[in-house]
Coordinates of N, CA and C in Angstrom, one line a residue:
X929 N -11.9 -160.9 61.0 CA -11.0 -161.1 62.0 C -9.8 -162.4 61.7
X930 N -8.7 -162.3 61.2 CA -8.1 -163.5 61.3 C -7.9 -164.0 62.9
X931 N -6.9 -165.1 62.3 CA -5.8 -165.3 63.7 C -4.9 -164.7 64.1
X932 N -4.3 -164.6 63.1 CA -3.3 -163.7 63.0 C -3.3 -162.3 63.3
X933 N -4.3 -161.7 62.2 CA -4.0 -160.1 62.7 C -4.7 -159.9 64.0
X934 N -6.3 -160.8 64.6 CA -5.9 -161.0 66.1 C -4.9 -160.6 66.6
X935 N -4.1 -161.8 67.2 CA -2.8 -162.5 67.7 C -2.3 -160.9 67.5
X936 N -1.7 -160.3 66.4 CA -1.4 -159.3 66.3 C -2.0 -158.1 67.0
X937 N -2.7 -157.9 67.1 CA -3.7 -156.8 67.8 C -3.6 -157.1 69.3
X938 N -3.3 -157.8 69.8 CA -3.4 -158.4 70.5 C -2.3 -157.7 71.3
X939 N -1.2 -158.2 70.7 CA 0.1 -158.3 71.1 C 0.5 -156.9 71.4
X940 N 0.5 -156.4 70.2 CA 0.9 -155.3 69.6 C 0.4 -153.8 69.4
X941 N -0.6 -153.9 68.5 CA -1.5 -152.5 68.7 C -2.1 -151.6 69.9
X942 N -2.6 -153.2 70.3 CA -4.0 -152.6 71.7 C -2.6 -152.1 73.2
X943 N -1.5 -152.7 73.2 CA -0.7 -152.5 74.0 C 0.2 -151.1 74.0
X944 N 0.1 -150.7 72.4 CA 0.9 -149.3 72.2 C -0.4 -148.4 72.3
X945 N -1.6 -148.9 71.6 CA -2.8 -147.2 72.1 C -3.1 -147.4 73.6
X946 N -2.9 -148.3 74.5 CA -3.4 -147.7 75.9 C -1.9 -146.9 76.4
X947 N -0.8 -147.7 76.1 CA 0.4 -147.2 76.2 C -0.2 -145.5 75.9
X948 N 0.0 -145.7 74.6 CA -0.2 -144.2 73.9 C -1.4 -142.9 75.0
X949 N -2.5 -143.9 75.1 CA -3.5 -143.4 76.1 C -2.7 -143.0 77.4
X950 N -2.2 -144.0 78.1 CA -1.9 -143.5 79.4 C -0.7 -142.3 79.4
X951 N -0.3 -142.0 78.3 CA 1.2 -141.0 78.3 C 0.0 -140.1 78.4
X952 N -1.3 -139.7 77.2 CA -2.0 -138.6 77.1 C -2.9 -138.3 78.5
X953 N -2.5 -138.9 79.0 CA -3.9 -139.1 80.1 C -2.4 -138.4 81.4
X954 N -1.4 -138.8 81.1 CA -0.5 -138.2 82.4 C 0.5 -137.0 82.5
X955 N 0.4 -136.8 80.9 CA 1.2 -135.6 80.3 C 0.7 -134.6 80.4
X956 N 1.0 -133.2 81.1 CA 0.6 -132.0 80.9 C 0.0 -131.4 79.6
X957 N -1.1 -131.1 79.6 CA -2.2 -130.5 78.6 C -2.4 -131.6 77.3
X958 N -3.0 -132.5 78.1 CA -3.0 -133.9 77.4 C -2.6 -133.3 76.1
X959 N -1.7 -133.4 75.6 CA -1.0 -133.1 74.3 C -0.9 -134.4 73.8
X960 N -1.4 -134.8 72.7 CA -0.9 -136.0 72.0 C 0.4 -136.5 71.1
X961 N 1.0 -135.6 70.7 CA 2.3 -135.0 69.7 C 3.3 -135.7 71.2
X962 N 3.3 -135.1 72.2 CA 4.2 -135.6 73.4 C 4.3 -136.9 73.8
X963 N 2.4 -137.2 73.6 CA 2.2 -139.1 73.9 C 3.0 -139.6 72.8
X964 N 3.3 -139.1 71.7 CA 3.7 -140.0 70.8 C 5.2 -140.0 70.8
X965 N 5.4 -138.9 71.2 CA 7.0 -138.6 71.5 C 7.8 -139.6 72.3
X966 N 7.1 -139.8 73.3 CA 6.9 -140.4 74.4 C 7.1 -141.6 74.1
X967 N 6.1 -142.5 73.2 CA 6.1 -143.6 73.3 C 7.3 -143.9 72.2
X968 N 8.1 -143.3 71.5 CA 9.1 -143.3 70.6 C 10.1 -143.3 71.6
X969 N 10.4 -142.9 72.5 CA 11.5 -142.5 73.0 C 11.8 -144.0 73.9
X970 N 10.5 -144.2 74.4 CA 10.9 -146.0 75.0 C 10.7 -146.9 74.2
X971 N 10.3 -146.7 72.5 CA 11.1 -147.8 72.1 C 12.1 -147.7 71.9
X972 N 12.6 -147.2 71.1 CA 14.4 -146.5 71.2 C 15.0 -147.1 72.4
X973 N 14.5 -146.4 73.2 CA 15.6 -147.2 74.9 C 15.3 -148.4 74.4
X974 N 14.3 -149.3 74.4 CA 14.2 -150.8 74.6 C 14.9 -151.2 73.4
X975 N 14.7 -150.9 72.3 CA 15.7 -151.6 71.2 C 16.9 -151.2 71.1
X976 N 18.1 -150.4 72.2 CA 18.9 -149.7 72.0 C 20.3 -151.2 72.1
X977 N 20.0 -152.2 72.7 CA 20.8 -153.2 72.9 C 21.2 -153.6 71.6
X978 N 19.5 -153.7 70.9 CA 20.1 -154.8 69.6 C 20.6 -154.0 68.9
X979 N 20.3 -152.3 69.1 CA 21.1 -151.4 67.7 C 22.2 -151.4 68.2
X980 N 22.6 -151.2 69.5 CA 24.3 -151.4 69.6 C 25.1 -152.4 69.0
X981 N 24.3 -153.7 69.3 CA 25.0 -155.1 69.2 C 25.4 -154.9 67.0
X982 N 23.7 -154.3 66.5 CA 24.4 -154.2 65.0 C 25.0 -153.6 64.5
X983 N 25.0 -152.2 65.4 CA 26.0 -151.0 65.0 C 27.7 -151.8 64.9
X984 N 27.9 -152.5 66.1 CA 29.2 -153.2 66.3 C 29.9 -154.1 65.2
X985 N 28.7 -154.7 65.1 CA 28.5 -156.2 64.1 C 28.8 -155.3 62.5
X986 N 28.3 -153.9 62.0 CA 28.5 -153.6 61.3 C 30.0 -153.1 60.9
X987 N 30.2 -152.1 62.0 CA 31.5 -151.8 62.1 C 32.3 -153.1 62.0
X988 N 32.9 -154.0 62.7 CA 33.6 -155.0 62.6 C 33.3 -155.8 61.0
X989 N 32.2 -155.4 60.0 CA 32.3 -156.0 59.1 C 33.0 -154.8 58.0
X990 N 33.0 -154.0 58.8 CA 34.3 -152.7 57.6 C 35.1 -153.1 57.5
X991 N 35.3 -152.9 58.8 CA 37.3 -153.1 59.4 C 37.8 -154.6 58.6
X992 N 36.2 -155.6 58.4 CA 36.9 -157.0 57.6 C 37.2 -157.3 56.2
X993 N 36.2 -155.8 55.9 CA 36.1 -155.8 54.8 C 37.0 -156.3 53.5
X994 N 38.7 -155.6 53.9 CA 39.7 -155.8 53.0 C 39.9 -156.9 52.7
X995 N 39.7 -158.0 54.1 CA 40.5 -159.1 53.9 C 39.2 -160.0 53.1
X996 N 38.1 -159.8 53.0 CA 37.0 -160.3 52.5 C 36.9 -160.2 50.6
X997 N 37.9 -158.9 50.2 CA 37.7 -158.7 49.4 C 38.9 -159.5 48.7
X998 N 39.8 -159.9 49.6 CA 40.8 -160.6 49.2 C 40.6 -162.2 49.0
X999 N 39.8 -162.3 49.7 CA 39.0 -164.0 49.8 C 38.4 -163.8 48.4
X1000 N 37.7 -162.9 48.2 CA 36.7 -163.3 47.2 C 38.2 -163.4 45.5
X1001 N 38.1 -162.3 45.6 CA 39.2 -162.4 45.0 C 40.1 -163.7 44.3
X1002 N 40.4 -164.1 45.4 CA 41.4 -165.3 45.9 C 40.2 -166.4 44.3
X1003 N 39.0 -166.7 45.2 CA 38.2 -167.9 44.7 C 37.1 -167.3 43.1
X1004 N 38.1 -165.9 42.9 CA 37.1 -165.8 41.9 C 36.5 -166.5 40.6
X1005 N 35.9 -166.6 40.4 CA 35.0 -167.5 39.3 C 34.7 -168.6 39.3
X1006 N 34.7 -169.1 40.1 CA 33.5 -170.2 41.2 C 33.6 -170.1 42.9
X1007 N 32.1 -169.8 42.3 CA 30.9 -169.4 42.9 C 31.0 -170.0 44.4
X1008 N 31.3 -171.6 44.1 CA 30.3 -172.1 45.4 C 31.6 -172.2 46.4
X1009 N 32.9 -172.7 45.7 CA 34.3 -172.5 47.0 C 34.7 -170.7 47.7
X1010 N 34.1 -169.6 46.7 CA 33.8 -168.5 47.1 C 32.7 -168.1 48.5
X1011 N 31.6 -169.1 48.1 CA 30.4 -169.0 49.5 C 30.7 -169.8 50.5
X1012 N 31.4 -170.9 50.4 CA 31.8 -171.7 51.5 C 32.9 -170.7 52.4
X1013 N 34.3 -170.2 51.1 CA 35.2 -169.4 52.4 C 34.7 -168.3 52.6
X1014 N 33.7 -167.7 52.2 CA 33.6 -166.6 52.8 C 32.7 -167.3 54.6
X1015 N 31.9 -167.8 54.2 CA 30.5 -168.6 55.2 C 31.7 -169.0 56.3
X1016 N 32.9 -169.1 56.0 CA 33.9 -170.2 56.9 C 34.4 -168.4 57.7
X1017 N 34.3 -167.7 56.5 CA 35.6 -166.6 57.4 C 34.1 -166.1 58.7
X1018 N 33.4 -165.8 58.1 CA 32.2 -165.2 59.3 C 32.2 -165.7 60.0
X1019 N 32.0 -167.1 60.1 CA 32.3 -168.2 61.4 C 33.2 -167.6 62.1
X1020 N 34.6 -167.7 61.4 CA 36.1 -167.8 62.4 C 35.8 -166.7 63.0
X1021 N 35.9 -165.2 62.1 CA 35.5 -163.8 62.9 C 34.5 -163.7 64.0
X1022 N 33.1 -164.2 64.1 CA 32.3 -164.6 64.8 C 31.4 -163.4 64.5
X1023 N 31.2 -163.1 63.2 CA 30.8 -162.1 62.5 C 29.0 -162.6 61.9
X1024 N 28.0 -161.4 62.0 CA 26.9 -162.7 61.4 C 26.1 -161.2 60.9
X1025 N 26.9 -161.3 59.1 CA 26.7 -160.1 58.4 C 24.6 -159.6 58.2
X1026 N 24.2 -160.2 59.0 CA 22.4 -159.7 59.0 C 22.0 -159.6 60.4
X1027 N 23.2 -158.9 60.9 CA 22.2 -158.6 62.3 C 21.9 -157.3 62.4
X1028 N 22.5 -156.4 61.5 CA 22.6 -155.2 61.2 C 21.1 -154.2 60.5
X1029 N 20.6 -156.2 60.3 CA 19.0 -155.7 60.3 C 18.2 -156.0 60.7
X1030 N 18.5 -156.6 62.0 CA 17.9 -156.3 63.0 C 16.8 -155.7 64.1
X1031 N 17.5 -154.3 64.2 CA 16.8 -153.2 64.5 C 15.8 -153.0 63.7
X1032 N 15.8 -152.9 62.4 CA 14.6 -152.7 60.8 C 13.4 -153.6 61.5
X1033 N 14.1 -155.0 61.3 CA 12.6 -156.2 61.6 C 11.7 -155.6 62.5
X1034 N 12.4 -155.4 63.7 CA 11.7 -155.3 65.1 C 11.4 -154.6 65.0
X1035 N 11.7 -152.8 64.2 CA 11.0 -151.2 64.1 C 9.9 -152.1 63.2
X1036 N 10.0 -152.5 62.4 CA 8.9 -152.2 61.4 C 7.4 -152.2 62.0
X1037 N 7.7 -153.8 62.7 CA 5.9 -154.4 63.3 C 5.2 -153.6 64.2
X1038 N 6.5 -152.5 64.8 CA 5.9 -151.6 65.7 C 5.1 -150.3 64.7
X1039 N 5.6 -149.9 63.5 CA 5.6 -149.0 62.9 C 4.3 -148.8 62.4
X1040 N 3.8 -151.1 61.7 CA 2.6 -150.7 61.6 C 1.5 -150.9 62.6
X1041 N 2.3 -151.0 63.5 CA 1.3 -150.8 64.7 C 0.5 -149.7 65.9
X1042 N 1.7 -149.0 64.8 CA 1.2 -147.6 65.2 C 1.0 -146.9 64.1
X1043 N 0.8 -147.5 63.1 CA 0.0 -146.7 61.8 C -1.4 -146.9 62.3
X1044 N -2.2 -148.4 62.4 CA -3.2 -148.8 62.6 C -3.5 -148.0 64.5
X1045 N -3.3 -147.7 65.5 CA -3.3 -146.9 66.4 C -3.5 -145.0 66.0
X1046 N -2.5 -144.8 65.3 CA -3.6 -143.6 64.9 C -5.1 -143.6 64.0
X1047 N -4.7 -144.9 63.4 CA -5.9 -145.1 62.4 C -7.3 -145.3 63.2
X1048 N -7.0 -145.9 64.5 CA -8.2 -146.3 64.3 C -8.3 -146.0 65.8
X1049 N -7.4 -145.5 66.8 CA -7.5 -144.7 68.5 C -7.8 -143.1 68.1
X1050 N -7.1 -142.4 67.3 CA -6.4 -141.2 67.1 C -8.0 -140.8 66.6
X1051 N -9.4 -141.9 65.9 CA -10.3 -141.2 65.6 C -11.2 -141.0 66.6
X1052 N -10.8 -141.9 68.0 CA -12.0 -141.9 68.7 C -12.1 -142.9 68.9
X1053 N -12.5 -144.1 68.3 CA -12.6 -145.5 67.9 C -11.9 -146.1 69.3
X1054 N -12.0 -145.8 70.5 CA -11.7 -146.7 71.6 C -12.1 -147.3 72.3
X1055 N -13.3 -147.5 72.4 CA -14.5 -148.1 73.4 C -14.1 -149.4 73.0
X1056 N -13.8 -149.9 74.1 CA -13.1 -151.7 74.5 C -12.7 -151.9 73.9
X1057 N -11.3 -151.0 73.7 CA -10.0 -151.2 73.7 C -9.0 -150.7 74.6
X1058 N -9.3 -150.1 75.7 CA -8.6 -150.0 76.8 C -8.6 -150.3 77.8
X1059 N -7.2 -151.0 78.4 CA -7.4 -151.9 79.6 C -8.3 -151.3 81.2
X1060 N -8.8 -152.1 81.9 CA -9.7 -151.5 82.7 C -8.5 -150.3 84.0
X1061 N -7.6 -150.7 83.6 CA -6.4 -149.4 84.5 C -6.0 -147.8 83.4
X1062 N -6.7 -147.8 82.5 CA -6.3 -146.5 82.0 C -7.5 -146.2 81.7
X1063 N -7.7 -144.6 82.1 CA -8.4 -144.1 82.0 C -8.9 -143.1 81.0
X1064 N -10.6 -143.5 80.6 CA -10.9 -143.1 78.9 C -11.0 -141.6 79.0
X1065 N -9.9 -141.5 77.7 CA -10.1 -139.4 78.2 C -11.1 -138.9 77.5
X1066 N -12.1 -140.2 76.4 CA -13.4 -139.0 76.0 C -12.9 -138.9 74.7
X1067 N -13.3 -137.1 74.1 CA -12.6 -136.8 73.1 C -10.6 -136.5 73.4
X1068 N -10.4 -137.0 72.1 CA -8.9 -137.2 72.2 C -7.9 -135.6 71.2
X1069 N -7.7 -134.6 71.6 CA -7.4 -133.9 70.8 C -5.7 -133.8 69.9
X1070 N -5.9 -134.1 68.4 CA -5.0 -134.8 67.7 C -4.3 -133.7 67.5
X1071 N -3.5 -132.6 68.3 CA -2.9 -132.1 67.7 C -1.3 -131.8 68.5
X1072 N -0.6 -131.4 67.9 CA 1.1 -131.2 68.3 C 1.0 -129.9 68.9
X1073 N 1.1 -129.6 70.3 CA 1.1 -128.5 70.9 C -0.4 -127.5 70.6
X1074 N -1.4 -128.7 70.7 CA -2.8 -127.9 70.0 C -2.7 -127.1 68.8
X1075 N -1.7 -127.1 67.6 CA -1.7 -126.3 66.8 C -2.3 -127.1 65.6
X1076 N -0.3 -128.3 65.3 CA 0.0 -128.7 64.3 C -1.1 -130.2 64.4
X1077 N -2.2 -130.8 63.4 CA -2.8 -131.7 63.4 C -2.0 -132.9 63.2
X1078 N -2.1 -133.9 63.7 CA -1.4 -134.9 63.4 C -2.0 -136.1 63.1
X1079 N -3.3 -136.3 63.1 CA -4.3 -137.1 62.1 C -4.6 -137.2 61.0
X1080 N -3.5 -135.8 60.2 CA -4.4 -136.3 58.9 C -2.3 -135.4 57.9
X1081 N -2.3 -136.2 56.7 CA -1.1 -135.5 56.2 C -0.2 -134.0 56.1
X1082 N 0.8 -134.4 56.3 CA 1.9 -132.8 56.7 C 3.0 -133.1 55.8
X1083 N 2.8 -132.2 54.5 CA 3.9 -132.3 53.8 C 5.8 -132.3 54.4
X1084 N 5.5 -131.0 55.5 CA 6.4 -130.7 55.6 C 7.4 -131.4 57.0
X1085 N 6.6 -132.3 57.6 CA 6.9 -133.5 58.1 C 7.1 -135.1 57.7
X1086 N 6.5 -134.9 56.3 CA 6.9 -135.9 55.1 C 8.8 -135.7 55.1
X1087 N 8.5 -134.1 54.7 CA 10.0 -134.5 54.1 C 10.8 -134.1 54.8
X1088 N 10.6 -133.6 55.9 CA 11.9 -133.6 57.3 C 12.0 -135.6 57.9
X1089 N 10.7 -136.3 57.2 CA 11.0 -137.5 57.7 C 12.2 -138.5 57.1
X1090 N 11.8 -138.1 55.3 CA 12.7 -138.4 54.6 C 14.4 -137.9 55.0
X1091 N 14.9 -136.9 55.4 CA 15.7 -136.1 55.4 C 16.1 -136.7 56.3
X1092 N 16.0 -137.0 57.6 CA 16.3 -137.5 58.7 C 16.8 -139.0 58.4
X1093 N 15.9 -139.5 56.9 CA 16.0 -140.8 56.9 C 17.9 -141.0 56.4
X1094 N 17.9 -140.1 55.5 CA 19.0 -139.5 54.5 C 20.2 -139.4 55.5
X1095 N 19.9 -139.1 56.6 CA 21.0 -138.6 57.2 C 21.6 -139.8 58.1
X1096 N 20.4 -140.8 58.4 CA 20.9 -141.6 58.6 C 21.9 -142.7 58.0
X1097 N 21.2 -143.0 56.8 CA 21.8 -143.8 55.7 C 23.1 -143.7 55.7
X1098 N 23.1 -142.1 55.1 CA 24.7 -142.3 55.3 C 25.9 -142.3 55.9
X1099 N 24.8 -142.0 57.5 CA 26.3 -142.1 58.7 C 25.9 -144.3 58.4
X1100 N 25.6 -144.6 58.1 CA 25.4 -146.1 58.4 C 26.0 -146.8 56.9
X1101 N 26.3 -145.8 55.6 CA 26.6 -146.7 55.0 C 28.4 -146.4 54.8
X1102 N 29.0 -147.7 54.6 CA 30.6 -148.0 55.1 C 30.8 -147.2 53.5
X1103 N 32.6 -146.7 53.9 CA 32.7 -145.8 52.6 C 33.2 -147.0 51.8
X1104 N 33.2 -146.4 50.6 CA 33.1 -147.4 49.0 C 34.5 -147.7 49.4
X1105 N 35.1 -148.6 48.9 CA 36.1 -149.4 48.5 C 36.5 -149.2 46.8
X1106 N 37.8 -149.1 46.3 CA 37.7 -149.7 45.1 C 37.8 -150.6 44.3
X1107 N 37.3 -151.9 45.1 CA 37.2 -153.6 44.6 C 35.1 -153.9 44.9
X1108 N 35.0 -152.6 45.3 CA 33.8 -152.8 45.3 C 32.5 -153.2 44.1
X1109 N 32.1 -154.3 44.3 CA 31.6 -155.2 43.2 C 29.8 -154.2 42.8
X1110 N 29.5 -154.1 41.3 CA 28.7 -153.4 41.4 C 27.4 -153.5 42.5
X1111 N 26.7 -155.1 42.5 CA 26.0 -155.0 43.1 C 25.8 -154.2 44.1
X1112 N 26.8 -154.5 45.5 CA 26.8 -153.9 46.4 C 26.7 -152.2 46.3
X1113 N 27.7 -151.6 45.2 CA 27.8 -150.4 44.8 C 26.1 -150.1 44.6
X1114 N 25.4 -150.4 44.0 CA 24.0 -150.3 43.5 C 23.4 -150.3 44.8
X1115 N 23.3 -151.3 46.1 CA 22.8 -151.7 46.9 C 22.9 -150.4 48.0
X1116 N 24.0 -149.9 48.3 CA 24.8 -149.1 49.0 C 24.2 -147.8 48.2
X1117 N 23.7 -147.1 47.0 CA 22.8 -146.1 46.6 C 21.0 -146.0 46.8
X1118 N 20.9 -147.7 46.6 CA 19.9 -147.7 46.9 C 19.1 -147.3 48.3
X1119 N 19.8 -147.9 48.7 CA 19.8 -147.8 50.3 C 19.7 -146.2 51.2
X1120 N 21.0 -145.7 50.8 CA 21.2 -144.2 50.5 C 20.5 -143.2 50.1
X1121 N 20.6 -143.4 48.8 CA 19.3 -141.9 48.5 C 18.1 -142.7 48.0
X1122 N 17.8 -143.8 48.2 CA 16.4 -144.5 47.0 C 15.2 -144.1 48.7
X1123 N 15.8 -144.9 49.4 CA 14.9 -145.4 50.6 C 14.1 -144.0 51.4
X1124 N 15.0 -142.8 51.5 CA 14.9 -142.0 51.7 C 13.3 -141.3 51.1
X1125 N 13.3 -141.2 49.8 CA 13.2 -141.2 48.8 C 11.7 -141.8 49.0
X1126 N 11.4 -143.2 49.0 CA 10.4 -143.8 49.5 C 9.7 -143.3 50.8
X1127 N 10.5 -142.9 51.5 CA 10.1 -142.3 52.9 C 9.3 -141.5 52.7
X1128 N 9.5 -140.2 52.4 CA 9.2 -139.2 52.4 C 7.7 -139.1 51.2
X1129 N 7.5 -140.0 50.1 CA 6.3 -140.2 49.4 C 5.6 -140.4 50.3
X1130 N 5.8 -141.9 50.4 CA 4.7 -143.1 51.8 C 4.2 -141.8 52.7
X1131 N 5.1 -141.0 53.2 CA 4.7 -140.9 54.4 C 3.8 -139.1 54.6
X1132 N 3.6 -138.7 52.9 CA 2.5 -137.6 52.3 C 1.3 -137.8 53.0
X1133 N 1.3 -139.7 52.6 CA -0.3 -140.0 52.4 C -0.5 -140.6 53.7
X1134 N 0.4 -139.9 54.6 CA 0.4 -140.7 55.9 C 0.0 -140.0 56.9
X1135 N -0.5 -140.0 57.9 CA -0.9 -139.5 59.7 C 0.6 -139.2 59.7
X1136 N 0.1 -137.2 59.6 CA 2.1 -136.8 60.5 C 1.7 -138.0 62.1
X1137 N 0.9 -138.0 62.6 CA 1.8 -138.4 63.8 C 2.8 -139.5 63.4
X1138 N 2.4 -140.8 62.5 CA 3.2 -141.1 61.8 C 5.1 -140.9 61.6
X1139 N 4.3 -139.6 60.6 CA 5.8 -138.7 60.0 C 7.1 -138.3 61.8
X1140 N 5.7 -138.1 62.8 CA 6.1 -137.8 63.4 C 7.3 -138.9 64.3
X1141 N 6.6 -140.1 64.9 CA 7.2 -140.8 65.2 C 8.5 -141.5 64.3
X1142 N 8.5 -141.8 63.1 CA 9.5 -141.5 61.9 C 10.4 -140.8 62.2
X1143 N 10.0 -139.4 62.6 CA 11.9 -138.3 62.7 C 12.2 -138.7 64.0
X1144 N 11.0 -138.8 65.4 CA 11.8 -138.9 66.5 C 12.8 -139.9 66.3
X1145 N 12.0 -141.3 66.1 CA 13.2 -142.4 66.0 C 14.5 -142.2 65.7
X1146 N 14.7 -142.0 64.4 CA 15.0 -141.6 63.4 C 16.6 -140.8 63.5
X1147 N 16.1 -139.6 64.3 CA 16.8 -138.6 65.0 C 17.6 -139.4 66.7
X1148 N 16.5 -139.7 67.4 CA 17.2 -140.6 68.2 C 18.0 -141.9 68.0
X1149 N 18.0 -142.4 67.0 CA 19.0 -143.1 66.4 C 19.9 -142.6 66.4
X1150 N 20.1 -141.7 65.3 CA 21.3 -141.2 64.8 C 21.7 -140.5 66.3
X1151 N 21.8 -140.0 67.8 CA 22.3 -139.7 67.9 C 22.8 -140.8 69.4
X1152 N 22.1 -142.0 69.1 CA 22.7 -143.2 69.8 C 23.7 -144.0 68.9
X1153 N 23.7 -143.8 67.6 CA 24.8 -144.1 66.9 C 26.0 -143.4 67.1
X1154 N 26.1 -142.3 67.1 CA 27.2 -140.9 67.1 C 28.2 -141.6 68.9
X1155 N 26.9 -142.0 69.9 CA 27.2 -142.2 71.2 C 27.8 -143.2 71.2
X1156 N 27.4 -144.1 70.4 CA 28.7 -145.6 70.6 C 29.4 -145.6 69.5
X1157 N 29.4 -145.1 68.6 CA 30.9 -144.8 67.8 C 32.1 -143.5 68.9
X1158 N 31.6 -142.4 69.3 CA 32.3 -142.4 69.9 C 33.0 -142.6 71.2
X1159 N 32.3 -143.9 72.1 CA 32.5 -144.5 73.2 C 32.7 -145.6 72.9
X1160 N 33.2 -146.0 71.5 CA 34.0 -147.3 70.8 C 35.0 -147.7 70.0

C-alpha cells in the first residue's frame, strides 16, 4: 500500500468505518441501513456551511449574469481584454465562480471512502480496523430493515439515485438567458441530464448501500437548498 493510499485510509476510510460500526452497534435492531443513513445525515450537517456558501454564491452569480453578459459583449473579439474584465468584475463583486464546486469536491473523497467501507467493512473483514473503544459487532447483517440487501447492486436504488440527482441538478441549474453561449448551454445540459444518467448506470454495478448513501445525501441536499432559498 502506497503512502498516499495509507494516509487516505487512516484519515478518512478508517474513521468512517468506525463511525458506521458505532451507529450499527447503538441503533435499535443493529440495522446497517439505518447506520448508513445516520452517517450520511451527519456528513450533510457537517457540509452545510460550505453548501450554504456555495448556494449563495451561485444565486449571486445568477443575479449578476446580465451584467456579465453585457461585459462579454463589450469585449467581444478580444479574449485577453474579456478575460481581464471578467476577472475584475468578479473581484469587484466579491464572487468566486468556482465556490459552488466545493461541496462536491469535499463529498467525492467521502464517497470513495464509503465505497471502500462497503467493499471491505461490510464483507466482515473489519479485524484490526476498529478503534479500541468500538465494540466488534461480529457478523454484520447487510440488510436495510432486515429485508433489502445492501452489499449487492440494486437496480431500483440505482434508478432512484439517478432521479434524485436529476431533481437536484434541475434546482441547481440557472434559468436560460437569451444570450447564453453554446458552451455554457452544453455544460448546463450535461450537468442536468447526463450526470444523473451516469449516476444511475454506475450505481447499478455498486453495492446498494452506496446508492442509499447517494439518495439520502441528495434528498437532504435538496431540502437544505429549499430551506436556504426560502430563508434568503
